[in-house]
């Protein structure tokens, strides 16, 4: 059984004001889902919501800091009240500041883990009852190739590896309820995050991009739509036998 309003499923995509999240939100809307577009600032979500409506879809902008337990829970409640019970959740929002381990403050560690790991926990816990009530659901967690190690960001790499454990555990615990949980692990994707990384390193972005391309099998960096396509597959009704997996969207194999 699936819970829908007027036959339309509802999805929540976090960090959907820009970058990968915006592309995922637009793609899921094109696939026919109503989308709760969640990001820190509600007004920042306007561009994504406008693009979805322009494409004939349904979207709602919701401002919430997903690392804040009450805000994360309230965001899910609002989407459920205004768009219908969410049965698709894409935990995409994430941050990845750089700092060498020996200079890293406890606050930075807690902030990164707070957004990248506690946030998905808060959202998934709040969405959980809707998935169980529907007897159907899809959870996609945005990990990263950094899960296998990131020399520049031990906090980020740790959070993205933990998300994979979270994903597999969800898959085991919720599978009997018709729920799948999978992780996407993108490689280099052009977005504000990679532009900021180049700026912090004092490198021109085009140079940064060309440098990355040299080690990518398909000879190019990714774009947010590459990730959106993978998310679309994983949340699709026909993907019900794919669960607990990590799908690398990195232009080549990752060790
Ligand atoms: P981005 O920095 O362009 O966008 C991230 C979005 O998340 C922003 O709109 C930001 O406001 C939002 N956000 C941050 N903290 C939040 C919070 N506490 N509550 C709600 N929203 C919050 O990043 P990008 O590149 O689109 O990345 C999306 C996801 O993909 C992240 O989890 C990132 O770690 C992951 N990823 C990105 C890669 C890349 O090369 N761009 C590679 C691998 C993973």
Coordinates of N, CA and C and ligand atoms in Angstrom, one line a residue, residues 15-21 38-40 64-67 92-95 115 142-145 156 160 186-189 191-194, ligand 1:
X15 N 18.7 20.3 1.7 CA 19.8 21.0 1.0 C 19.4 21.3 -0.4
X16 N 18.1 21.6 -0.6 CA 17.6 21.6 -2.0 C 17.5 23.0 -2.6
X17 N 18.1 24.0 -1.9 CA 18.1 25.4 -2.5 C 19.0 25.5 -3.7
X18 N 20.1 24.6 -3.7 CA 21.1 24.8 -4.8 C 21.8 23.4 -5.0
X19 N 22.6 23.4 -6.0 CA 23.5 22.3 -6.2 C 22.8 21.0 -6.4
X20 N 23.4 19.9 -5.9 CA 22.8 18.6 -6.1 C 21.4 18.5 -5.6
X21 N 21.1 19.0 -4.4 CA 19.7 18.9 -3.9 C 18.7 19.6 -4.8
X38 N 13.7 21.6 1.3 CA 14.2 22.0 2.6 C 15.6 22.5 2.5
X39 N 15.8 23.7 3.1 CA 17.1 24.3 3.2 C 17.1 25.2 4.4
X40 N 18.3 25.7 4.7 CA 18.5 26.6 5.9 C 17.5 27.7 5.9
X64 N 14.7 25.2 7.4 CA 15.0 24.4 8.6 C 16.5 24.1 8.6
X65 N 17.1 24.2 9.8 CA 18.4 23.8 10.0 C 18.3 22.3 10.4
X66 N 18.7 21.4 9.6 CA 18.4 20.0 9.8 C 19.2 19.4 11.0
X67 N 20.2 20.2 11.5 CA 20.9 19.8 12.7 C 20.2 20.1 13.9
X92 N 20.2 15.0 1.6 CA 21.2 15.5 0.8 C 22.1 16.6 1.4
X93 N 21.5 17.4 2.3 CA 22.2 18.5 2.9 C 23.5 18.1 3.5
X94 N 24.6 18.8 3.3 CA 25.8 18.4 3.9 C 26.8 19.6 3.8
X95 N 27.8 19.6 4.7 CA 28.8 20.6 4.7 C 30.2 19.9 4.8
X115 N 25.3 18.3 11.0 CA 24.6 18.4 9.7 C 24.6 17.1 9.0
X142 N 22.9 11.0 1.0 CA 24.0 11.5 0.2 C 25.4 11.3 0.9
X143 N 26.0 10.2 0.6 CA 27.4 10.0 1.1 C 28.4 10.7 0.2
X144 N 29.5 10.1 0.0 CA 30.6 10.8 -0.8 C 31.7 9.7 -1.0
X145 N 32.5 9.9 -2.1 CA 33.7 9.1 -2.2 C 34.6 9.4 -1.0
X156 N 34.6 15.3 7.7 CA 33.7 15.0 6.6 C 33.7 13.5 6.2
X160 N 30.6 10.8 6.3 CA 30.1 10.2 5.1 C 30.2 8.7 5.2
X186 N 28.7 10.5 -4.4 CA 29.2 11.2 -5.6 C 30.7 11.4 -5.5
X187 N 31.3 11.6 -6.7 CA 32.7 12.1 -6.8 C 32.6 13.6 -7.0
X188 N 33.5 14.1 -7.8 CA 33.6 15.6 -8.0 C 32.4 16.0 -8.8
X189 N 31.5 16.8 -8.2 CA 30.3 17.4 -8.8 C 30.5 18.9 -8.8
X191 N 29.5 22.3 -8.1 CA 28.5 23.0 -7.2 C 29.2 24.0 -6.4
X192 N 28.4 24.7 -5.6 CA 29.0 25.7 -4.7 C 30.1 25.0 -3.8
X193 N 29.8 23.8 -3.4 CA 30.7 23.1 -2.5 C 32.1 23.0 -3.1
X194 N 32.2 22.5 -4.4 CA 33.5 22.3 -5.0 C 34.1 23.7 -5.4
Ligands
LIG1 P1 26.2 22.8 -1.8 O1 27.1 23.4 -0.7 O2 26.2 23.4 -3.1 O3 24.7 22.7 -1.3 C1 24.4 22.2 0.0 C2 23.0 22.7 0.5 O4 22.8 22.2 1.8 C3 23.0 24.3 0.6 O5 21.9 24.8 -0.1 C4 23.0 24.5 2.0 O6 22.4 25.7 2.4 C5 22.3 23.3 2.6 N1 22.6 23.1 4.0 C6 23.8 23.1 4.6 N2 23.6 22.9 5.9 C7 22.3 22.8 6.1 C8 21.5 22.6 7.3 N3 22.1 22.5 8.5 N4 20.2 22.4 7.2 C9 19.6 22.5 6.0 N5 20.3 22.7 4.8 C10 21.6 22.8 4.9 O7 26.6 21.2 -1.8 P2 26.5 20.1 -2.9 O8 27.7 20.0 -3.7 O9 25.2 20.3 -3.7 O10 26.4 18.8 -2.0 C11 25.2 18.2 -1.7 C12 25.5 16.9 -0.9 O11 26.3 16.1 -1.8 C13 26.3 17.1 0.4 O12 25.9 16.2 1.3 C14 27.7 16.8 0.0 O13 28.5 16.4 1.0 C15 27.5 15.7 -1.1 N6 28.6 15.6 -2.0 C16 29.0 16.6 -2.8 C17 30.0 16.4 -3.7 C18 30.5 17.5 -4.7 O14 31.5 17.3 -5.4 N7 29.8 18.6 -4.8 C19 30.8 15.1 -3.7 C20 30.3 14.2 -2.8 C21 29.3 14.4 -2.0

